[in-house]
Short mmCIF file of C-alpha atoms and ligand atoms in Angstrom, two decimals:
data_model
loop_
_atom_site.label_atom_id
_atom_site.label_comp_id
_atom_site.label_asym_id
_atom_site.label_seq_id
_atom_site.Cartn_x
_atom_site.Cartn_y
_atom_site.Cartn_z
CA UNK A 6 20.89 128.38 80.14
CA UNK A 7 18.70 127.71 77.66
CA UNK A 8 15.31 129.35 77.59
CA UNK A 9 12.31 127.44 76.62
CA UNK A 10 9.48 129.67 75.19
CA UNK A 11 5.88 129.11 75.60
CA UNK A 12 3.99 131.06 74.88
CA UNK A 13 3.19 131.98 71.68
CA UNK A 14 -0.76 132.81 72.05
CA UNK A 15 1.34 136.02 73.68
CA UNK A 16 3.43 136.53 69.99
CA UNK A 17 5.76 134.85 67.94
CA UNK A 18 9.59 135.16 66.82
CA UNK A 19 10.01 136.75 63.32
CA UNK A 20 10.17 134.46 61.30
CA UNK A 21 14.36 135.35 59.88
CA UNK A 22 12.42 134.67 56.38
CA UNK A 23 10.73 137.58 57.63
CA UNK A 24 12.95 139.76 59.26
CA UNK A 25 14.49 139.33 55.77
CA UNK A 26 12.16 140.48 54.28
CA UNK A 27 11.63 143.45 56.39
CA UNK A 28 15.43 145.59 56.20
CA UNK A 29 15.07 144.45 52.21
CA UNK A 30 11.87 146.66 52.03
CA UNK A 31 13.61 148.99 55.70
CA UNK A 32 16.55 149.63 53.09
CA UNK A 33 15.22 149.18 49.37
CA UNK A 34 11.90 149.54 48.76
CA UNK A 35 11.63 152.66 51.36
CA UNK A 36 9.29 154.56 48.78
CA UNK A 37 5.69 156.27 49.46
CA UNK A 38 2.82 153.05 47.60
CA UNK A 39 1.34 156.51 47.01
CA UNK A 40 4.13 158.09 44.98
CA UNK A 41 4.21 158.31 40.89
CA UNK A 42 7.65 157.30 40.04
CA UNK A 43 10.10 154.27 40.98
CA UNK A 44 10.62 154.40 43.81
CA UNK A 45 6.36 154.56 45.10
CA UNK A 46 5.50 151.57 41.94
CA UNK A 47 8.54 149.80 43.42
CA UNK A 48 6.73 150.71 47.04
CA UNK A 49 3.49 150.20 45.64
CA UNK A 50 4.28 146.69 43.99
CA UNK A 51 6.08 145.26 47.27
CA UNK A 52 2.08 146.23 48.83
CA UNK A 53 0.29 144.34 46.52
CA UNK A 54 2.56 141.21 46.64
CA UNK A 55 2.10 141.58 51.04
CA UNK A 56 -1.52 141.93 50.48
CA UNK A 57 -2.49 139.28 47.69
CA UNK A 58 -0.58 137.43 50.20
CA UNK A 59 -2.21 137.57 53.19
CA UNK A 60 -5.58 136.90 51.19
CA UNK A 61 -4.03 134.11 49.48
CA UNK A 62 -3.71 132.43 53.49
CA UNK A 63 -7.71 133.49 54.32
CA UNK A 64 -8.56 132.86 50.88
CA UNK A 65 -10.47 136.40 50.73
CA UNK A 66 -10.03 138.57 47.06
CA UNK A 67 -6.68 141.49 47.37
CA UNK A 68 -9.21 144.55 48.02
CA UNK A 69 -10.99 141.67 50.48
CA UNK A 70 -8.22 143.69 52.66
CA UNK A 71 -7.81 146.55 54.66
CA UNK A 72 -4.05 147.39 56.45
CA UNK A 73 -4.24 147.70 60.39
CA UNK A 74 -1.75 148.21 63.10
CA UNK A 75 -2.49 144.97 64.29
CA UNK A 76 -5.90 143.09 65.99
CA UNK A 77 -6.90 145.29 68.24
CA UNK A 78 -7.25 148.15 65.40
CA UNK A 79 -9.14 145.54 62.93
CA UNK A 80 -11.48 144.46 66.30
CA UNK A 81 -12.50 148.09 67.00
CA UNK A 82 -12.41 149.04 62.93
CA UNK A 83 -15.19 145.75 62.72
CA UNK A 84 -16.93 146.52 65.37
CA UNK A 85 -17.35 151.47 65.55
CA UNK A 86 -17.51 150.94 61.72
CA UNK A 87 -19.77 147.38 61.67
CA UNK A 88 -22.05 148.13 64.18
CA UNK A 89 -23.21 151.09 61.72
CA UNK A 90 -23.92 149.18 58.92
CA UNK A 91 -27.28 148.28 58.80
CA UNK A 92 -28.64 149.77 61.32
CA UNK A 93 -29.85 149.14 64.71
CA UNK A 94 -27.66 149.86 68.94
CA UNK A 95 -27.67 145.87 69.41
CA UNK A 96 -24.09 143.81 69.65
CA UNK A 97 -23.83 140.13 70.62
CA UNK A 98 -21.23 138.68 70.96
CA UNK A 99 -19.95 136.33 73.70
CA UNK A 100 -17.84 136.73 77.54
CA UNK A 101 -15.26 135.28 76.17
CA UNK A 102 -14.12 137.19 73.63
CA UNK A 103 -10.49 139.16 73.64
CA UNK A 104 -10.58 143.05 75.36
CA UNK A 105 -10.24 144.09 71.60
CA UNK A 106 -13.54 143.38 71.51
CA UNK A 107 -14.89 143.73 75.08
CA UNK A 108 -13.34 146.99 76.63
CA UNK A 109 -14.66 147.83 72.11
CA UNK A 110 -17.88 146.60 72.98
CA UNK A 111 -18.76 148.52 76.87
CA UNK A 112 -17.52 151.69 74.79
CA UNK A 113 -19.99 151.59 72.30
CA UNK A 114 -22.53 150.79 75.14
CA UNK A 115 -21.07 154.10 76.89
CA UNK A 116 -22.70 155.37 73.43
CA UNK A 117 -25.56 153.87 73.41
CA UNK A 118 -25.14 150.82 71.87
CA UNK A 119 -26.25 147.73 73.65
CA UNK A 120 -24.67 144.63 73.73
CA UNK A 121 -25.60 141.20 75.31
CA UNK A 122 -22.83 138.84 76.14
CA UNK A 123 -23.56 135.64 75.19
CA UNK A 124 -22.30 132.99 77.52
CA UNK A 125 -20.65 130.05 77.37
CA UNK A 126 -21.31 126.48 78.70
CA UNK A 127 -18.49 124.78 80.81
CA UNK A 128 -16.55 123.41 78.41
CA UNK A 129 -15.60 127.29 76.85
CA UNK A 130 -18.75 126.63 73.97
CA UNK A 131 -21.88 128.62 73.08
CA UNK A 132 -24.85 127.20 73.05
CA UNK A 133 -26.56 127.88 69.42
CA UNK A 134 -29.77 127.97 70.87
CA UNK A 135 -29.20 130.81 72.81
CA UNK A 136 -27.72 132.59 69.74
CA UNK A 137 -30.83 132.08 67.80
CA UNK A 138 -32.78 132.87 71.01
CA UNK A 139 -30.95 136.37 70.56
CA UNK A 140 -30.43 136.26 66.76
CA UNK A 141 -34.36 136.55 66.38
CA UNK A 142 -34.60 139.40 68.30
CA UNK A 143 -32.52 141.23 65.74
CA UNK A 144 -28.65 142.89 65.86
CA UNK A 145 -26.49 145.73 64.35
CA UNK A 146 -24.11 143.23 64.26
CA UNK A 147 -22.47 139.44 65.37
CA UNK A 148 -19.38 139.36 66.52
CA UNK A 149 -17.37 136.13 68.05
CA UNK A 150 -13.71 134.74 67.99
CA UNK A 151 -12.97 131.94 66.73
CA UNK A 152 -10.34 131.13 69.06
CA UNK A 153 -9.48 131.99 72.67
CA UNK A 154 -6.63 133.30 72.81
CA UNK A 155 -6.77 131.86 76.62
CA UNK A 156 -8.03 128.29 76.21
CA UNK A 157 -7.34 127.82 72.59
CA UNK A 158 -11.28 126.69 72.11
CA UNK A 159 -13.11 127.46 69.29
CA UNK A 160 -16.65 128.24 68.32
CA UNK A 161 -18.99 126.78 65.41
CA UNK A 162 -18.17 130.53 63.88
CA UNK A 163 -19.74 128.65 60.41
CA UNK A 164 -23.19 127.42 61.78
CA UNK A 165 -23.31 130.76 64.14
CA UNK A 166 -22.99 133.00 60.92
CA UNK A 167 -25.22 130.87 58.83
CA UNK A 168 -27.30 131.72 61.55
CA UNK A 169 -26.70 135.22 61.63
CA UNK A 170 -27.11 135.21 57.65
CA UNK A 171 -30.09 133.57 57.68
CA UNK A 172 -31.41 137.03 60.12
CA UNK A 173 -29.74 139.62 57.72
CA UNK A 174 -27.29 140.08 60.29
CA UNK A 175 -23.91 141.21 59.52
CA UNK A 176 -20.71 139.03 61.34
CA UNK A 177 -17.52 139.82 63.06
CA UNK A 178 -14.73 137.05 63.75
CA UNK A 179 -12.17 137.60 65.86
CA UNK A 180 -9.48 135.05 63.50
CA UNK A 181 -6.18 136.61 64.95
CA UNK A 182 -5.79 133.24 67.82
CA UNK A 183 -6.55 130.92 64.54
CA UNK A 184 -4.66 132.26 61.78
CA UNK A 185 -2.46 129.69 60.66
CA UNK A 186 -2.69 127.50 64.02
CA UNK A 187 -5.89 126.29 61.44
CA UNK A 188 -7.14 126.71 58.21
CA UNK A 189 -8.70 130.17 58.15
CA UNK A 190 -11.35 129.88 54.79
CA UNK A 191 -13.90 133.63 54.79
CA UNK A 192 -16.04 131.85 51.79
CA UNK A 193 -16.10 128.50 53.65
CA UNK A 194 -16.60 130.96 57.20
CA UNK A 195 -19.36 133.11 56.11
CA UNK A 196 -18.75 135.58 57.65
CA UNK A 197 -18.18 139.51 56.90
CA UNK A 198 -15.07 140.58 59.11
CA UNK A 199 -12.57 138.84 60.30
CA UNK A 200 -9.47 140.73 62.13
CA UNK A 201 -5.94 139.32 62.09
CA UNK A 202 -2.41 139.87 63.65
CA UNK A 203 0.65 139.53 62.13
CA UNK A 204 2.72 139.12 65.42
CA UNK A 205 0.60 135.66 66.43
CA UNK A 206 1.60 134.04 62.75
CA UNK A 207 6.29 134.76 62.86
CA UNK A 208 5.13 137.78 61.01
CA UNK A 209 6.04 140.97 62.93
CA UNK A 210 3.92 143.08 65.43
CA UNK A 211 2.10 146.25 64.96
CA UNK A 212 0.48 145.41 61.69
CA UNK A 213 -2.65 143.31 60.98
CA UNK A 214 -5.69 143.24 58.75
CA UNK A 215 -9.40 143.24 58.40
CA UNK A 216 -11.31 141.09 55.71
CA UNK A 217 -14.05 143.20 54.70
CA UNK A 218 -15.87 141.34 52.51
CA UNK A 219 -16.77 142.86 49.30
CA UNK A 220 -20.53 144.22 49.27
CA UNK A 221 -20.07 145.40 52.61
CA UNK A 222 -20.40 148.88 52.78
CA UNK A 223 -17.72 149.84 56.24
CA UNK A 224 -17.23 153.85 57.37
CA UNK A 225 -13.47 154.58 56.99
CA UNK A 226 -12.10 153.84 60.78
CA UNK A 227 -9.01 156.82 60.69
CA UNK A 228 -9.85 159.74 57.60
CA UNK A 229 -8.00 161.72 55.76
CA UNK A 230 -5.73 160.24 52.28
CA UNK A 231 -7.09 157.69 49.81
CA UNK A 232 -5.05 154.48 51.62
CA UNK A 233 -6.93 151.06 52.09
CA UNK A 234 -9.58 151.55 49.52
CA UNK A 235 -10.24 155.71 52.09
CA UNK A 236 -11.29 153.54 54.74
CA UNK A 237 -7.81 153.30 56.91
CA UNK A 238 -6.14 156.68 55.68
CA UNK A 239 -2.03 157.13 56.59
CA UNK A 240 0.45 156.37 54.23
CA UNK A 241 1.32 152.60 55.29
CA UNK A 242 3.56 150.67 57.15
CA UNK A 243 5.27 149.10 54.41
CA UNK A 244 7.66 146.80 56.68
CA UNK A 245 5.70 145.43 58.43
CA UNK A 246 3.33 145.16 55.96
CA UNK A 247 6.02 143.01 53.71
CA UNK A 248 6.94 141.21 56.75
CA UNK A 249 3.31 140.23 57.30
CA UNK A 250 3.11 138.86 54.29
CA UNK A 251 6.21 136.25 54.14
CA UNK A 252 4.85 135.38 57.30
CA UNK A 253 1.76 134.82 55.48
CA UNK A 254 2.66 132.75 53.18
CA UNK A 255 4.48 131.02 54.96
CA UNK A 256 1.95 129.96 57.22
CA UNK A 257 -0.71 128.25 54.24
CA UNK A 258 2.88 126.72 53.06
CA UNK A 259 3.33 124.85 56.63
CA UNK A 260 0.00 124.92 58.67
CA UNK A 261 -0.20 120.96 58.30
CA UNK A 262 3.01 120.34 59.41
CA UNK A 263 3.22 123.39 61.57
CA UNK A 264 -0.56 121.88 62.97
CA UNK A 265 0.31 118.92 63.14
CA UNK A 266 4.42 118.76 65.21
CA UNK A 267 2.68 121.68 67.88
CA UNK A 268 -0.32 119.03 68.65
CA UNK A 269 2.54 116.25 69.07
CA UNK A 270 4.10 118.46 71.50
CA UNK A 271 0.90 120.29 73.56
CA UNK A 272 -0.34 116.77 74.31
CA UNK A 273 2.41 115.16 75.68
CA UNK A 274 3.12 118.19 77.49
CA UNK A 275 -1.00 117.78 78.44
CA UNK A 276 -0.44 113.66 79.27
CA UNK A 277 2.54 114.86 81.30
CA UNK A 278 0.50 117.65 84.20
CA UNK A 279 -2.73 116.06 83.59
CA UNK A 280 -1.39 112.49 84.35
CA UNK A 281 1.85 113.30 86.57
CA UNK A 282 0.63 115.47 88.66
CA UNK A 283 -2.61 115.54 90.62
CA UNK A 284 -4.76 118.31 90.56
CA UNK A 285 -4.50 119.86 87.68
CA UNK A 286 -7.67 119.83 85.08
CA UNK A 287 -7.64 121.37 81.61
CA UNK A 288 -9.77 124.37 81.47
CA UNK A 289 -11.53 124.84 77.82
CA UNK A 290 -12.89 122.42 75.36
CA UNK A 291 -10.53 119.05 74.68
CA UNK A 292 -10.77 118.75 71.13
CA UNK A 293 -12.88 122.11 69.94
CA UNK A 294 -9.39 123.70 70.49
CA UNK A 295 -6.39 125.15 68.24
CA UNK A 296 -4.02 122.93 68.32
CA UNK A 297 -1.42 125.09 69.77
CA UNK A 298 -2.85 125.78 73.41
CA UNK A 299 -2.99 124.31 76.47
CA UNK A 300 -4.53 126.36 79.41
CA UNK A 301 -4.35 124.09 82.73
CA UNK A 302 -5.84 124.79 86.95
CA UNK A 303 -2.57 123.27 89.58
CA UNK A 304 -5.57 122.77 92.14
CA UNK A 305 -4.04 124.60 95.62
CA UNK A 306 -1.42 127.00 93.63
CA UNK A 307 -1.51 130.54 92.65
CA UNK A 308 -0.34 129.99 89.21
CA UNK A 309 1.77 133.38 89.58
CA UNK A 310 4.01 131.52 91.79
CA UNK A 311 4.07 129.17 89.75
CA UNK A 312 5.22 131.07 86.26
CA UNK A 313 7.53 132.89 88.54
CA UNK A 314 9.29 129.46 89.61
CA UNK A 315 9.69 128.37 85.45
CA UNK A 316 10.23 132.33 84.78
CA UNK A 317 13.81 131.37 87.10
CA UNK A 318 14.46 128.21 85.16
CA UNK A 319 14.13 129.90 81.64
CA UNK A 320 10.27 128.75 80.74
CA UNK A 321 8.52 130.74 79.66
CA UNK A 322 4.97 130.66 80.03
CA UNK A 323 1.42 133.13 80.89
CA UNK A 324 -1.10 132.78 83.16
CA UNK A 325 -3.63 133.53 80.49
CA UNK A 326 -7.28 133.66 82.18
CA UNK A 327 -5.82 133.68 85.68
CA UNK A 328 -5.45 137.28 85.86
CA UNK A 329 -6.38 140.66 84.31
CA UNK A 330 -2.54 141.59 84.72
CA UNK A 331 -2.96 144.97 86.04
CA UNK A 332 -6.38 144.40 88.10
CA UNK A 333 -4.75 141.25 89.63
CA UNK A 334 -7.94 140.01 89.55
CA UNK A 335 -8.92 136.57 87.99
CA UNK A 336 -10.18 136.92 84.41
CA UNK A 337 -13.58 136.82 82.66
CA UNK A 338 -12.76 133.30 80.32
CA UNK A 339 -12.72 130.78 83.48
CA UNK A 340 -15.21 131.99 85.92
CA UNK A 341 -17.22 132.62 82.30
CA UNK A 342 -16.57 128.46 82.13
CA UNK A 343 -18.29 127.90 85.51
CA UNK A 344 -15.08 128.65 87.91
CA UNK A 345 -14.57 129.78 91.04
CA UNK A 346 -12.20 132.31 91.82
CA UNK A 347 -9.67 130.34 93.08
CA UNK A 348 -8.79 128.04 90.34
CA UNK A 349 -8.93 130.66 88.03
CA UNK A 350 -5.94 131.79 89.58
CA UNK A 351 -4.79 128.98 89.58
CA UNK A 352 -4.92 128.47 86.27
CA UNK A 353 -1.60 128.81 83.30
CA UNK A 354 -1.96 128.85 80.15
CA UNK A 355 0.80 126.99 77.75
CA UNK A 356 1.12 128.21 73.73
CA UNK A 357 3.06 126.14 71.34
CA UNK A 358 5.16 127.18 68.30
CA UNK A 359 6.94 125.69 65.94
CA UNK A 360 10.30 125.11 66.82
CA UNK A 361 9.87 123.98 70.03
CA UNK A 362 11.38 120.36 70.91
CA UNK A 363 10.72 117.46 72.48
CA UNK A 364 13.45 117.94 74.78
CA UNK A 365 12.01 121.75 76.00
CA UNK A 366 8.39 119.51 76.77
CA UNK A 367 10.55 117.15 78.92
CA UNK A 368 12.57 119.93 80.70
CA UNK A 369 9.47 121.29 81.02
CA UNK A 370 7.36 118.68 82.82
CA UNK A 371 10.61 118.04 85.51
CA UNK A 372 10.53 121.71 86.32
CA UNK A 373 6.29 121.82 86.24
CA UNK A 374 6.95 118.36 88.79
CA UNK A 375 9.27 119.61 91.18
CA UNK A 376 8.03 123.06 91.19
CA UNK A 377 5.22 121.91 91.84
CA UNK A 378 6.15 120.02 94.08
CA UNK A 379 8.19 122.76 96.00
CA UNK A 380 4.80 124.83 96.13
CA UNK A 381 1.59 123.26 97.12
CA UNK A 382 2.99 122.38 100.57
CA UNK A 383 3.15 125.84 101.69
CA UNK A 384 -0.39 126.12 100.61
CA UNK A 385 -2.33 122.54 100.49
CA UNK A 386 -3.71 123.33 104.38
C1 LIG B 405 -8.52 137.35 70.34
C2 LIG B 405 -7.05 137.72 70.32
N1 LIG B 405 -7.98 139.69 69.58
C3 LIG B 405 -6.75 140.80 68.86
C4 LIG B 405 -5.95 140.81 70.20
C5 LIG B 405 -4.73 141.92 69.81
O1 LIG B 405 -4.07 141.93 68.68
P1 LIG B 405 -2.41 142.61 68.80
O2 LIG B 405 -1.54 142.03 69.79
O3 LIG B 405 -2.28 142.56 67.49
O4 LIG B 405 -3.37 144.10 68.51
C6 LIG B 405 -5.51 139.46 69.90
C7 LIG B 405 -3.29 139.55 70.32
O5 LIG B 405 -3.72 139.19 72.46
C8 LIG B 405 -6.09 138.53 70.95
O6 LIG B 405 -5.07 137.21 71.16
#
């Protein structure tokens, strides 16, 4: 059976050049970058090269990149230490944030911080006027994601960061779902802290980075050795970092082509569903969106049934915001857009990648139509 992978927001298949570079690193560049001898210095050069490649992708200086174990750690570092840079106990964030931010805010609340969770409108956009009101009251940190993982909706982080700067409030953005899909430029955005993750951009899992703007005095997340400017102690995951560097270089050179190709296929899939299957509705903002993501409610269906039908046909999609896997409750993301629990539970996320083809979209539409027709009579009154 030919498998069709439409879940690139969950993870991407590492690019062959990434795999090759990681193998090379494991076989030949296995020294410790902190060692002063030849093998150590070879490893240090590989580390430096990867750092400059990651920095180049987001327009940062190499010294502003701290390698982490992934997006989750970058978010934890940004929030837990970012909120203490300047004093104050209030953290401003949005209702759409990934659990890495949301649950970290909850943990900080238990430690005496106050978290203000800003709502979004029906298309998933934050209201600048509400943000302005919240900023006026002062805050230790503003953390707003650039692209939402479930909807793909893009927040106007540049404008929000400018508002926060005016009030002297540091800004973090979780750009895990944006980097590699759209141009992300830290100076243009005007943020102080930015999280990214390798496995969302054809790199390996378990490695990511936190951009820390030069001049921001962030505390260490892990203490121990002097690695990562003493902000993140521990011998570096060099094979992962090397793979991440190659993935970033590829992302930079292929950004325009990837974006064009995935947008074209995503839009075809979207039209095919909305025009060809009755009772379907797009979730999130139709334009302010990364080019690869599509989130659709299928009225009268339980999304999980549809997902399993698609999986049986070899098509991998995700419940996305429809369900938080362990609790099986609709996630706050769709409820935050004002959707009912039933609507939220009927939503599927399709997230495309650079290897998807026209034929795959044609087949997905065929399978979707037959699956929805098969499932619906049992569900609708
Ligand atoms: C928006 C967002 N932030 C953070 C993460 C966590 O990244 P990682 O899997 O690298 O820990 C993810 C992963 O799904 C994500 O989508």
